[in-house]
PDB file of C-alpha atoms in Angstrom:
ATOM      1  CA  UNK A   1       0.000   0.000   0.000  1.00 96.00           C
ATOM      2  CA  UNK A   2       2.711   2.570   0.698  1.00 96.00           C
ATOM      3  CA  UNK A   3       4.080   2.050  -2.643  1.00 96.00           C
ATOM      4  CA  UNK A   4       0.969   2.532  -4.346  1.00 96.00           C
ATOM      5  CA  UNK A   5       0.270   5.861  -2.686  1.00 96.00           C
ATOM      6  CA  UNK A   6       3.932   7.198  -3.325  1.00 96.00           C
ATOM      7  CA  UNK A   7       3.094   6.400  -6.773  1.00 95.00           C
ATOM      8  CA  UNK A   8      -0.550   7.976  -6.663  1.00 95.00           C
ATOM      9  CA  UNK A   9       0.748  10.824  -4.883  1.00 94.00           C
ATOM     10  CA  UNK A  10       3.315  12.155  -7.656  1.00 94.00           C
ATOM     11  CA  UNK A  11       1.234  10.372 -10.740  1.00 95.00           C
ATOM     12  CA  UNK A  12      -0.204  13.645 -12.113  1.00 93.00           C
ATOM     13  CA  UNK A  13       3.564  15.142 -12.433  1.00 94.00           C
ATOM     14  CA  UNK A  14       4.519  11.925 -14.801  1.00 93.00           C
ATOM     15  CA  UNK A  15       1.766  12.359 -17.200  1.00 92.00           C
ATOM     16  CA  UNK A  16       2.692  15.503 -18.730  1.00 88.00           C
ATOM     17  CA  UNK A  17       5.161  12.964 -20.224  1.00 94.00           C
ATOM     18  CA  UNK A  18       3.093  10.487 -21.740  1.00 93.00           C
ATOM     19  CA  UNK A  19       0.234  10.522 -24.567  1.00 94.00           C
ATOM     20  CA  UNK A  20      -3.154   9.789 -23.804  1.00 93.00           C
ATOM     21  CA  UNK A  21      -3.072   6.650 -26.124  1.00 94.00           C
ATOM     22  CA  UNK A  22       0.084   5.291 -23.963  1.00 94.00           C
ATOM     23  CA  UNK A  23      -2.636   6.378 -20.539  1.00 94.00           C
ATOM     24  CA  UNK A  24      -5.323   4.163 -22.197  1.00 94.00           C
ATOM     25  CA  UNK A  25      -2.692   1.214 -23.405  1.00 95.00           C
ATOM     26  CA  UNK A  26      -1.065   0.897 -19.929  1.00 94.00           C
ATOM     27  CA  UNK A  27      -2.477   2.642 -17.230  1.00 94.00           C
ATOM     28  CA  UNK A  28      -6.614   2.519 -17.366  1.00 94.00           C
ATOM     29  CA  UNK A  29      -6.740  -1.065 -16.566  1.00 94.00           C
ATOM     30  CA  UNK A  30      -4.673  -0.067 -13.789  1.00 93.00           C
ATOM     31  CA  UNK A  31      -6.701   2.563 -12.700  1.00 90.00           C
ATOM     32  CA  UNK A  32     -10.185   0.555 -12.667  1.00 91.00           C
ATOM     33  CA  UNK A  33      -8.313  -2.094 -10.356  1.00 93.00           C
ATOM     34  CA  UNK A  34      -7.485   0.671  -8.084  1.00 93.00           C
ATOM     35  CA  UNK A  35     -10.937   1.999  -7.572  1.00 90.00           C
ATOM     36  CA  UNK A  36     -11.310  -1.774  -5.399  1.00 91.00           C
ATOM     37  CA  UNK A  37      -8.116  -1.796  -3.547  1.00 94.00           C
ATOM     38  CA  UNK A  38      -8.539  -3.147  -0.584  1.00 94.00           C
ATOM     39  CA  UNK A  39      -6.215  -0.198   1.589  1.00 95.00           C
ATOM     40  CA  UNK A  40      -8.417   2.524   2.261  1.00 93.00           C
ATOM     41  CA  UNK A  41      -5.229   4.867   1.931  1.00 95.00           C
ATOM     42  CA  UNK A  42      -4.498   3.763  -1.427  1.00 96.00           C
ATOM     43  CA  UNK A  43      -8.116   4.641  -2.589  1.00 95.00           C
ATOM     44  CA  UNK A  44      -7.867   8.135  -0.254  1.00 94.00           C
ATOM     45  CA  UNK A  45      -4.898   9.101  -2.494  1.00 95.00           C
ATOM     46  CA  UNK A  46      -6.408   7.503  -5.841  1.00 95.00           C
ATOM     47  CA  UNK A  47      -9.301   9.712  -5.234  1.00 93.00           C
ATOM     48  CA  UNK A  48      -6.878  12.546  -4.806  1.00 93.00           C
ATOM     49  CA  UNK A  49      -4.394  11.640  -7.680  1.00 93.00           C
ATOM     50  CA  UNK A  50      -7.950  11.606  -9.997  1.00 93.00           C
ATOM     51  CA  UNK A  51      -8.402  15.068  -9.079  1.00 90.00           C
ATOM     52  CA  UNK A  52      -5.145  16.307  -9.629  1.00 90.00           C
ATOM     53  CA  UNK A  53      -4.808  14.553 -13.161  1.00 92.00           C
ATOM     54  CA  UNK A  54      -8.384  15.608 -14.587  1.00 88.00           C
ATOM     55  CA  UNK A  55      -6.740  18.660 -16.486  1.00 87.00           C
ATOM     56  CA  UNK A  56      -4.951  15.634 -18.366  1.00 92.00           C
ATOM     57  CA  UNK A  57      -8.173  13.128 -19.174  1.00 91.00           C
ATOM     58  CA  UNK A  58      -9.854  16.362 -20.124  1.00 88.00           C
ATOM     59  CA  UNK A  59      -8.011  15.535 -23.412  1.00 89.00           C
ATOM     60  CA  UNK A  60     -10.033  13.142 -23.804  1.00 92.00           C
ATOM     61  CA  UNK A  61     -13.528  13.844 -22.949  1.00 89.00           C
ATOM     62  CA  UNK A  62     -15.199  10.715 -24.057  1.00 91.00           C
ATOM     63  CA  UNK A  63     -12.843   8.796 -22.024  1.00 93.00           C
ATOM     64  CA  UNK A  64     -12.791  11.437 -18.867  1.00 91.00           C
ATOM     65  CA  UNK A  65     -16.956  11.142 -19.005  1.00 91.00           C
ATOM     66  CA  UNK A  66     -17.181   7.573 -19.881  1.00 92.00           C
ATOM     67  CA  UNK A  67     -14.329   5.795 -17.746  1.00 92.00           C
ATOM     68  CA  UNK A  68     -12.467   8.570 -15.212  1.00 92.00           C
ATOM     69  CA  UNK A  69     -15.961  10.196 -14.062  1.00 91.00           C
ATOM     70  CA  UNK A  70     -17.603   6.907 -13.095  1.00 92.00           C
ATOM     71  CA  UNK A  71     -14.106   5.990 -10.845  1.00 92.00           C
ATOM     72  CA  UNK A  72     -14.481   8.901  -8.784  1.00 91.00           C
ATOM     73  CA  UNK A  73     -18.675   8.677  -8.569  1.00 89.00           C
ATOM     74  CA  UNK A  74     -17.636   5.253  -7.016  1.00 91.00           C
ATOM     75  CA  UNK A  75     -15.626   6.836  -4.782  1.00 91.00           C
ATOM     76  CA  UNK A  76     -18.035   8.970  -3.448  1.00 89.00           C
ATOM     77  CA  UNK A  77     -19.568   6.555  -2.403  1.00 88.00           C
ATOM     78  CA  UNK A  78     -17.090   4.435  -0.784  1.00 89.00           C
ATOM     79  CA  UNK A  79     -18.013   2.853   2.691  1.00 89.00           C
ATOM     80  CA  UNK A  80     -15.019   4.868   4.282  1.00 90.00           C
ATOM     81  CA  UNK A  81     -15.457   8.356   5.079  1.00 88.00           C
ATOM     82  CA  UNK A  82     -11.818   9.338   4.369  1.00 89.00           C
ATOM     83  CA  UNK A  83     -12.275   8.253   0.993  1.00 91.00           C
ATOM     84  CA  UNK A  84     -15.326  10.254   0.450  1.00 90.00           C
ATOM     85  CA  UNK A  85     -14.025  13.294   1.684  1.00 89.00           C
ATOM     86  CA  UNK A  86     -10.686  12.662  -0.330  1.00 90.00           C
ATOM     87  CA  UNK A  87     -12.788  11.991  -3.802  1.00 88.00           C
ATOM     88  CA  UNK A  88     -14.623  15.640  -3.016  1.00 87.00           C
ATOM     89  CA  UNK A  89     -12.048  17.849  -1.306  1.00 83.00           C
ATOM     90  CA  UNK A  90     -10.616  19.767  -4.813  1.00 81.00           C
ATOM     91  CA  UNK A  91     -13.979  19.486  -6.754  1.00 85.00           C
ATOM     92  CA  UNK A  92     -13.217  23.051  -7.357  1.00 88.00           C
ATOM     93  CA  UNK A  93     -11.545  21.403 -10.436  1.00 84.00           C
ATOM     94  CA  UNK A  94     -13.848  19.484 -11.980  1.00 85.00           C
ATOM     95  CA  UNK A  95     -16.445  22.665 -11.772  1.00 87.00           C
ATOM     96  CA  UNK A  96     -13.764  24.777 -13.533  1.00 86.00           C
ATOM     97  CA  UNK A  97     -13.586  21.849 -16.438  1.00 84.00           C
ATOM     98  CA  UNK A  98     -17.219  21.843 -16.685  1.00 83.00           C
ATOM     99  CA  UNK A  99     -17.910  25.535 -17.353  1.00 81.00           C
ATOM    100  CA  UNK A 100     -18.156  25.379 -21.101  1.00 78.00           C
ATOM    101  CA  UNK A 101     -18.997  21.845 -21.134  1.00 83.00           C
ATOM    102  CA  UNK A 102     -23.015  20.665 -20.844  1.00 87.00           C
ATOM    103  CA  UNK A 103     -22.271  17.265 -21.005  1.00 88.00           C
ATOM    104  CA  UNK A 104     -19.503  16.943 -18.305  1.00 87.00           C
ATOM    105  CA  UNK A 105     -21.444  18.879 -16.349  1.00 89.00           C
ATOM    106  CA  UNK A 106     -24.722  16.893 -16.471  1.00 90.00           C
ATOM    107  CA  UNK A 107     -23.584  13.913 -17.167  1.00 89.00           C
ATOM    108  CA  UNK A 108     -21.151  14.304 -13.663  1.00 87.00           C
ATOM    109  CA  UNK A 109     -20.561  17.496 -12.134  1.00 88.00           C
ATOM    110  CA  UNK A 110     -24.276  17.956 -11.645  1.00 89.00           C
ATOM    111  CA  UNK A 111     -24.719  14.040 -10.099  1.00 89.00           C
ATOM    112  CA  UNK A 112     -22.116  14.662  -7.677  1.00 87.00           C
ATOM    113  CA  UNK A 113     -23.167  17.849  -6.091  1.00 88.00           C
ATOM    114  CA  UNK A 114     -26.521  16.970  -6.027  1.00 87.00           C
ATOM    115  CA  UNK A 115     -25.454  13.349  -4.076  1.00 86.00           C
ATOM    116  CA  UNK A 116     -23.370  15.032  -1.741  1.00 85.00           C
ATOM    117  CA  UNK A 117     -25.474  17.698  -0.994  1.00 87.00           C
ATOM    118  CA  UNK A 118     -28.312  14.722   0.248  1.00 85.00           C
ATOM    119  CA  UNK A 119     -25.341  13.181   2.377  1.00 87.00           C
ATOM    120  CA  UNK A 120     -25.411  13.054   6.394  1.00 88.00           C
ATOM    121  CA  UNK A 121     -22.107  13.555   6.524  1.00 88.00           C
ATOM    122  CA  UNK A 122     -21.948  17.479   7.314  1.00 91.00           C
ATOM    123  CA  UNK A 123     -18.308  17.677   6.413  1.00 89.00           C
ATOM    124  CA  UNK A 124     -19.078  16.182   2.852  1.00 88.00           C
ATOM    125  CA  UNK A 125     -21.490  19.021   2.176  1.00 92.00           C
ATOM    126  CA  UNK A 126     -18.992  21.616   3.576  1.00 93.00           C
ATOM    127  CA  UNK A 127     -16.623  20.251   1.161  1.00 90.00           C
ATOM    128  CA  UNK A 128     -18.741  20.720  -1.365  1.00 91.00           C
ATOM    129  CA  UNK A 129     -19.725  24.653  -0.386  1.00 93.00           C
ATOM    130  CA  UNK A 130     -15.947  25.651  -0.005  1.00 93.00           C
ATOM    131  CA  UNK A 131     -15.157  24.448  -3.467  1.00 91.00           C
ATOM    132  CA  UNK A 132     -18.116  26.199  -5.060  1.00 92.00           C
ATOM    133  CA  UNK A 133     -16.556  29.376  -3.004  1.00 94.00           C
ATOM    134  CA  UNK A 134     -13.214  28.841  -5.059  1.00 92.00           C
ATOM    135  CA  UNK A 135     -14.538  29.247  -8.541  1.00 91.00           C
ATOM    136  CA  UNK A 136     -18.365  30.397  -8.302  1.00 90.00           C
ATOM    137  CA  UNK A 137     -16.872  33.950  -9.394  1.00 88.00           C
ATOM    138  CA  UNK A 138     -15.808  32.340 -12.552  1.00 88.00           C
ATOM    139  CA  UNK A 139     -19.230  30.375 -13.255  1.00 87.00           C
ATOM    140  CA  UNK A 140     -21.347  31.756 -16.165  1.00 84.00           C
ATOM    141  CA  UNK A 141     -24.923  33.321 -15.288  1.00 84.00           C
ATOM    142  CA  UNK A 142     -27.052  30.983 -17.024  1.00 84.00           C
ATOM    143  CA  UNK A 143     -25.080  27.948 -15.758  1.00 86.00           C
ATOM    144  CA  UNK A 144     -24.843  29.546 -12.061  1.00 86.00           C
ATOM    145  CA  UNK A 145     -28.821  29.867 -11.981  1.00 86.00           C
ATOM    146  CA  UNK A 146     -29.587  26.625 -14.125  1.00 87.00           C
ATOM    147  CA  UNK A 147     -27.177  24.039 -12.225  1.00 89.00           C
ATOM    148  CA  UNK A 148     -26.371  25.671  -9.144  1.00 90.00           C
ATOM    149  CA  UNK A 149     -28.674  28.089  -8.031  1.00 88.00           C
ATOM    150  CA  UNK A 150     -30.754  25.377  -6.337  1.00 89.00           C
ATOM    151  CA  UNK A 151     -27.536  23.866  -4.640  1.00 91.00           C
ATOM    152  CA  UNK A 152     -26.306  27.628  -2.907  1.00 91.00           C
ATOM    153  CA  UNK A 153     -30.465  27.971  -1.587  1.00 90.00           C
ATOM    154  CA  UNK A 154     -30.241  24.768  -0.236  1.00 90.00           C
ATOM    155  CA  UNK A 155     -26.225  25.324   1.344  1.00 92.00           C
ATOM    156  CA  UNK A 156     -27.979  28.563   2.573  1.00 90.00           C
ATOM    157  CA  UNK A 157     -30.715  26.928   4.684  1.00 88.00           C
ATOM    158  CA  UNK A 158     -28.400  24.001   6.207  1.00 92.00           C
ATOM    159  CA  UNK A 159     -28.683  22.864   9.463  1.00 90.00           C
ATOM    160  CA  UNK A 160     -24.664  23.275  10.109  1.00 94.00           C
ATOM    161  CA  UNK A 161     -23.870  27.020  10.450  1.00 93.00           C
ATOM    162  CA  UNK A 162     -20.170  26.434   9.032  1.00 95.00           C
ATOM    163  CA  UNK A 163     -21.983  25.520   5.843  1.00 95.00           C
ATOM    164  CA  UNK A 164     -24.841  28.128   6.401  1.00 94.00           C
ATOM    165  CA  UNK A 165     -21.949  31.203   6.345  1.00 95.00           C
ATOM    166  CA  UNK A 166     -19.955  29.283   3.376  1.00 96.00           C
ATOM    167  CA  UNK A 167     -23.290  29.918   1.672  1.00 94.00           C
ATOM    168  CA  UNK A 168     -23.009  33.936   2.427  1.00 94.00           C
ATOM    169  CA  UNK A 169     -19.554  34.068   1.443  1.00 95.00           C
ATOM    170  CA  UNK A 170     -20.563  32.338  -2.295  1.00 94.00           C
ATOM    171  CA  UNK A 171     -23.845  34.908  -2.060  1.00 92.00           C
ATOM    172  CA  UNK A 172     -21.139  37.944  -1.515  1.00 92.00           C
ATOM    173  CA  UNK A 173     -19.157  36.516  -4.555  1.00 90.00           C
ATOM    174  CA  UNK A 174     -22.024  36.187  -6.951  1.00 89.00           C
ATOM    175  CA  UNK A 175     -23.381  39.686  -5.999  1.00 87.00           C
ATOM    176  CA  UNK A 176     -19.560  41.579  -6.691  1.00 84.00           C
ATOM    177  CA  UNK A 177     -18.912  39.349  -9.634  1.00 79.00           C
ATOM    178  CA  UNK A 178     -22.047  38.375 -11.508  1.00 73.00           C
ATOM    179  CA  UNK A 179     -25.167  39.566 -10.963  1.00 67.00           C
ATOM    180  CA  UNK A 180     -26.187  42.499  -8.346  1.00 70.00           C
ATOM    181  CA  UNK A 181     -29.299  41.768  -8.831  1.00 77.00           C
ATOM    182  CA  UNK A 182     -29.443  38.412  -7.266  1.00 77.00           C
ATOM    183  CA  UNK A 183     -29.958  39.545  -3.771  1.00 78.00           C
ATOM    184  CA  UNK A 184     -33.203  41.008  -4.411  1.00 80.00           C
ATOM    185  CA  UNK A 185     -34.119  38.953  -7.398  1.00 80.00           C
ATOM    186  CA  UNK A 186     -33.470  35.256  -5.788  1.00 82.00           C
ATOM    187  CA  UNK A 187     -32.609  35.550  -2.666  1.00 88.00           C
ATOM    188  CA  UNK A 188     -34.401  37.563  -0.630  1.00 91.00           C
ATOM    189  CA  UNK A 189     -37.404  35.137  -1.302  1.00 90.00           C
ATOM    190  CA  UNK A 190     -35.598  32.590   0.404  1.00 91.00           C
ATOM    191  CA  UNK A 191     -34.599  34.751   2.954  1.00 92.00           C
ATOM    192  CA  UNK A 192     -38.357  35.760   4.116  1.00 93.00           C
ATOM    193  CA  UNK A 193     -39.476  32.484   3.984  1.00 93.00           C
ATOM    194  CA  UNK A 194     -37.064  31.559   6.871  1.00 93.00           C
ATOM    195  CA  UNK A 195     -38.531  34.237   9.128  1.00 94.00           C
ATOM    196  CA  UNK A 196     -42.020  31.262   9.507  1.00 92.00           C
ATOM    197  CA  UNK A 197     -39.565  28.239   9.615  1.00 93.00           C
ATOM    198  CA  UNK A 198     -40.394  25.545  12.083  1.00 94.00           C
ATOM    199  CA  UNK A 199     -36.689  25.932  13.088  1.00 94.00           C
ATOM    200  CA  UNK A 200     -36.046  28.910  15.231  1.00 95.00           C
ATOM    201  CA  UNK A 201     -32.092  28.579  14.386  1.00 94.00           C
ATOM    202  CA  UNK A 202     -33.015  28.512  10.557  1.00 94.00           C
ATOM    203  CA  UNK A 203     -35.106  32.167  11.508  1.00 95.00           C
ATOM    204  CA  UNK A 204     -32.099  33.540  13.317  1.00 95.00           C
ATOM    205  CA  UNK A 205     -29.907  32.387  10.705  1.00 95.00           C
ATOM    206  CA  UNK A 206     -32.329  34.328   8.159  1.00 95.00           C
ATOM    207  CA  UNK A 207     -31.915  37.630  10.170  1.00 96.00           C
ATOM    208  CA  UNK A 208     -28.317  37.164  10.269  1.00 95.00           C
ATOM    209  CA  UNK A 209     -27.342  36.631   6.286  1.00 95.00           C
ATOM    210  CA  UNK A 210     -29.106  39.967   6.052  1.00 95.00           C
ATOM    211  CA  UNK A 211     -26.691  41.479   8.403  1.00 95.00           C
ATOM    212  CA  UNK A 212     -23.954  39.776   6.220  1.00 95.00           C
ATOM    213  CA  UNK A 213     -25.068  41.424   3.044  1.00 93.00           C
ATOM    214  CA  UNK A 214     -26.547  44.741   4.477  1.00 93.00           C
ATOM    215  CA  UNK A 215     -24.176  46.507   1.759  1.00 92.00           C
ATOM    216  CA  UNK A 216     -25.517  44.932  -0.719  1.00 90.00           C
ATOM    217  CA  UNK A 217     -28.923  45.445  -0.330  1.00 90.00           C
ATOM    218  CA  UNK A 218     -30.733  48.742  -2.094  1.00 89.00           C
ATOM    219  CA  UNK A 219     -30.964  51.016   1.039  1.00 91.00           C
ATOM    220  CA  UNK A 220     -34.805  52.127   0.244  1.00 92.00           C
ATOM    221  CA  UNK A 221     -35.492  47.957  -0.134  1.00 92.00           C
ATOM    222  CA  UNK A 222     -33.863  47.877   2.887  1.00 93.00           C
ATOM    223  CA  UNK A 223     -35.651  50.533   4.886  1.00 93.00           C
ATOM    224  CA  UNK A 224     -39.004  50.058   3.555  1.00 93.00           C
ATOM    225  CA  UNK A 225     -39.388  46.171   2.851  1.00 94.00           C
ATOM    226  CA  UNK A 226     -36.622  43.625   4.529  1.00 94.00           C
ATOM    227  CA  UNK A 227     -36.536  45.535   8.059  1.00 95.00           C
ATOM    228  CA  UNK A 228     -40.354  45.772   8.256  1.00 95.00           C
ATOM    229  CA  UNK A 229     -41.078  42.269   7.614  1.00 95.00           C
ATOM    230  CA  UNK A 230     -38.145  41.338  10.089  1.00 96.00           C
ATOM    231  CA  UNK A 231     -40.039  43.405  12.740  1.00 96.00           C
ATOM    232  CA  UNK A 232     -43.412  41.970  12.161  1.00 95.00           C
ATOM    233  CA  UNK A 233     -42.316  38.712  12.127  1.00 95.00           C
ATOM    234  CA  UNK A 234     -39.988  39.087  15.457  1.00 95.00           C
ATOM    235  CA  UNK A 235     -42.924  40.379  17.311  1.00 93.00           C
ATOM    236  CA  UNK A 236     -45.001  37.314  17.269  1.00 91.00           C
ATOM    237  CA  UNK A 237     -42.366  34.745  17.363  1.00 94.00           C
ATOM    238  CA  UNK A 238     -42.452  32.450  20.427  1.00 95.00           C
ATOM    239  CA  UNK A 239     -38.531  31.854  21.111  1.00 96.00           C
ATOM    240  CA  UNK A 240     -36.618  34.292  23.292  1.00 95.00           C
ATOM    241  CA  UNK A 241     -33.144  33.796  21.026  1.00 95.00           C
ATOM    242  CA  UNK A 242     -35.103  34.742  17.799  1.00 96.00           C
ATOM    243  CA  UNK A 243     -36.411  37.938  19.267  1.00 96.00           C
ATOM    244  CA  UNK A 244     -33.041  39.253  20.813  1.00 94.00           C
ATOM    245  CA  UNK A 245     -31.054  38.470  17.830  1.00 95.00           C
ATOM    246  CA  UNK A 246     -33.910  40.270  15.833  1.00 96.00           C
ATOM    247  CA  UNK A 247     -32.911  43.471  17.630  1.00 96.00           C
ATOM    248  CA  UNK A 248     -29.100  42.741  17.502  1.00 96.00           C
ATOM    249  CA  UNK A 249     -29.680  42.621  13.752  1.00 96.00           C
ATOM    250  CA  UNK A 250     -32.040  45.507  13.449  1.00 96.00           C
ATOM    251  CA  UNK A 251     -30.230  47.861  15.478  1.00 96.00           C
ATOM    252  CA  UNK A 252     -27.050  46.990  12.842  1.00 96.00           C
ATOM    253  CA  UNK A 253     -29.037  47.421   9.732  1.00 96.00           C
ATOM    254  CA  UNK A 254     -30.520  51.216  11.259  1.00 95.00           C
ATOM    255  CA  UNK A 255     -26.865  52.160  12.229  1.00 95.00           C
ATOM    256  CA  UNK A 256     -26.235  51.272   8.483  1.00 95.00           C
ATOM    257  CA  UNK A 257     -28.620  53.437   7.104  1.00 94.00           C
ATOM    258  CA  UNK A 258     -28.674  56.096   9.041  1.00 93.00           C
ATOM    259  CA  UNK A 259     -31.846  57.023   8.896  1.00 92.00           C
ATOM    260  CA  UNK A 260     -33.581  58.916  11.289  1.00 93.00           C
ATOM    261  CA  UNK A 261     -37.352  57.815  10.644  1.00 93.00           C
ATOM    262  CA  UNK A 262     -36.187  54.253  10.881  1.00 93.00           C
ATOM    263  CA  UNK A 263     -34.156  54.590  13.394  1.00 94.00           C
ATOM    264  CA  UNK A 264     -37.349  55.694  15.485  1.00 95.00           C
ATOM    265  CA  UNK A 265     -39.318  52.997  14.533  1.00 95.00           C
ATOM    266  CA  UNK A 266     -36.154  50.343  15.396  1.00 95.00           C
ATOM    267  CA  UNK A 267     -36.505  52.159  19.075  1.00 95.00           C
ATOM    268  CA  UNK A 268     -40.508  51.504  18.975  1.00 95.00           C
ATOM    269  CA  UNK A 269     -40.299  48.294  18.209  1.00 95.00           C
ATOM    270  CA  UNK A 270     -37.211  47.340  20.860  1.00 95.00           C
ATOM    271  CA  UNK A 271     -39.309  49.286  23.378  1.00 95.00           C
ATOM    272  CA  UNK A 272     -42.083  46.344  22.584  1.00 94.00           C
ATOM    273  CA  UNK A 273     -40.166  43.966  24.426  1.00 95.00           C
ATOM    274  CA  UNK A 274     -39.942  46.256  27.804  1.00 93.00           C
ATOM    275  CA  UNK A 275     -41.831  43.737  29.646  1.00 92.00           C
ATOM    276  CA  UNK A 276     -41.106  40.474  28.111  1.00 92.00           C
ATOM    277  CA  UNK A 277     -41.065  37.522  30.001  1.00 93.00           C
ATOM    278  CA  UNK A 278     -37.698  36.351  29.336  1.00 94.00           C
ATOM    279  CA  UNK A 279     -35.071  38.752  30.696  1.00 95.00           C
ATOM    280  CA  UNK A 280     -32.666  38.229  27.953  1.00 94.00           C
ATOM    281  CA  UNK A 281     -35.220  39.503  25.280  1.00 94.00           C
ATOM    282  CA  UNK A 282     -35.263  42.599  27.844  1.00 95.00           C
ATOM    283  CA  UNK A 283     -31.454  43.033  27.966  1.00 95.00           C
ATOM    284  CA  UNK A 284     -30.326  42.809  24.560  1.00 94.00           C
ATOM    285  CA  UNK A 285     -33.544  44.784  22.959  1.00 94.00           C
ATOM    286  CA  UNK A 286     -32.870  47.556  26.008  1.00 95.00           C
ATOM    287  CA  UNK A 287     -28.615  46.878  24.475  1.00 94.00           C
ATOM    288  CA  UNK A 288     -29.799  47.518  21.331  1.00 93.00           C
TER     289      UNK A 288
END
């Protein structure tokens, strides 16, 4: 085993050597064989090594699609974590290969994403969030809201915050680099729909993204439509953690603006919590 991963490990630096008919003649047999070693190092690095060498099968699509893509898909799904995670970690890649290229990127890119982003595994999905961070600048806009628009709304409502703030970063990439109108457009659908979920950390994590991308925001939007509905829906809402952080949030977004009408109304609506039951809703909206 320790041989075959020294091998793996500097395999992508030999190939710029070699043709891809001398790959196919004595190395894809070899390669197949390796996808059921019985080491789970040696299939950790093969998953790696795959990664590393896919700028070489691109040469080849038919083969990369046909017999490289299915390898790694079966890696994904191997019954060892540290294979999984080693078959995902630089899918940043394989995105960047697929930009111009439908049927790479339906045929796998699309399959893979949409697999890991179903997976228990939080870490897997993480993966997959940081490596759409790396290159979502770069991503067309038809491909960005045809393949992976769907993918970043569900990375945004995730039950793992690490993940959930991954998703902001991507949002703050798209928004600078591709379309400024995606806030308002797409997201902030998504965004108001959070303030009624059955999760209270999902409704915090709502009023929070907002905070992240204040700047981004138009400022009338802001004033007369996202920090309205956050107020009328922290009012009601039965968890003392949603309504502080409401005011946390509020009183950031008013200091943004600078506004003087809505600053008034922020300090109406804090006041509304004077006599709460819970004393930390009375701290941090008398804080705020």
């Amino acid at each position: 085993p320790e041989v075959k991963c020294s091998v793996l490990a500097s395999f992508d630096k030999y190939l710029q050597y070699i043709s891809m008919d001398k790959f196919k003649e004595s190395f894809l047999s070899i390669f197949e064989e390796l996808s059921n070693d019985q080491n789970l190092h040696v299939r950790s690095v093969y998953a790696t090594c795959i990664l590393k060498c896919i700028k070489f099968f691109k040469k080849d699509n038919a083969m990369l699609v046909n017999s490289i893509m299915p390898l790694l898909a079966k890696l994904l799904k191997d019954e060892v974590y540290e294979v999984q995670y080693a078959a995902v970690s630089n899918i940043d890649e394989l995105i960047l290969l697929a930009n111009n290229d439908t049927e790479l990127l339906t045929k796998c890119i699309v399959p893979i994403i949409k697999d890991g982003m179903n997976s228990t595994k939080w870490r897997f999905r993480l993966f997959i969030a940081e490596n759409l961070l790396k290159v979502v600048a770069t991503i067309s806009k038809d491909q960005l809201y045809e393949y992976y628009y769907l993918t970043i709304i569900q990375l945004f409502t995730d039950h793992a915050s690490e993940i959930r703030e991954t998703s902001w970063k991507i949002i703050k990439e798209i928004i600078e680099k591709v379309d400024k109108s995606f806030l308002k457009e797409k997201l902030w659908y998504t965004q108001r729909e959070k303030f009624s979920s059955k999760n209270y950390i999902l409704r915090i994590a709502s009023f929070n993204s907002i905070n992240f991308l204040k700047e981004y925001y138009d400022k009338d939007f802001l004033k007369e439509t996202v920090i309205k509905e956050m107020m009328n829906s922290a009012k009601k809402d039965p968890v003392p953690n949603v309504k502080f952080s409401a005011c946390q949030v509020i009183k950031d977004l008013v200091s943004y603006l600078q506004d003087k009408d809505m600053t008034k109304e922020a300090i109406e609506f804090m006041k509304g919590f004077e006599n709460d039951k819970d004393c930390d809703v009375v701290f941090f909206s008398q804080q705020a």
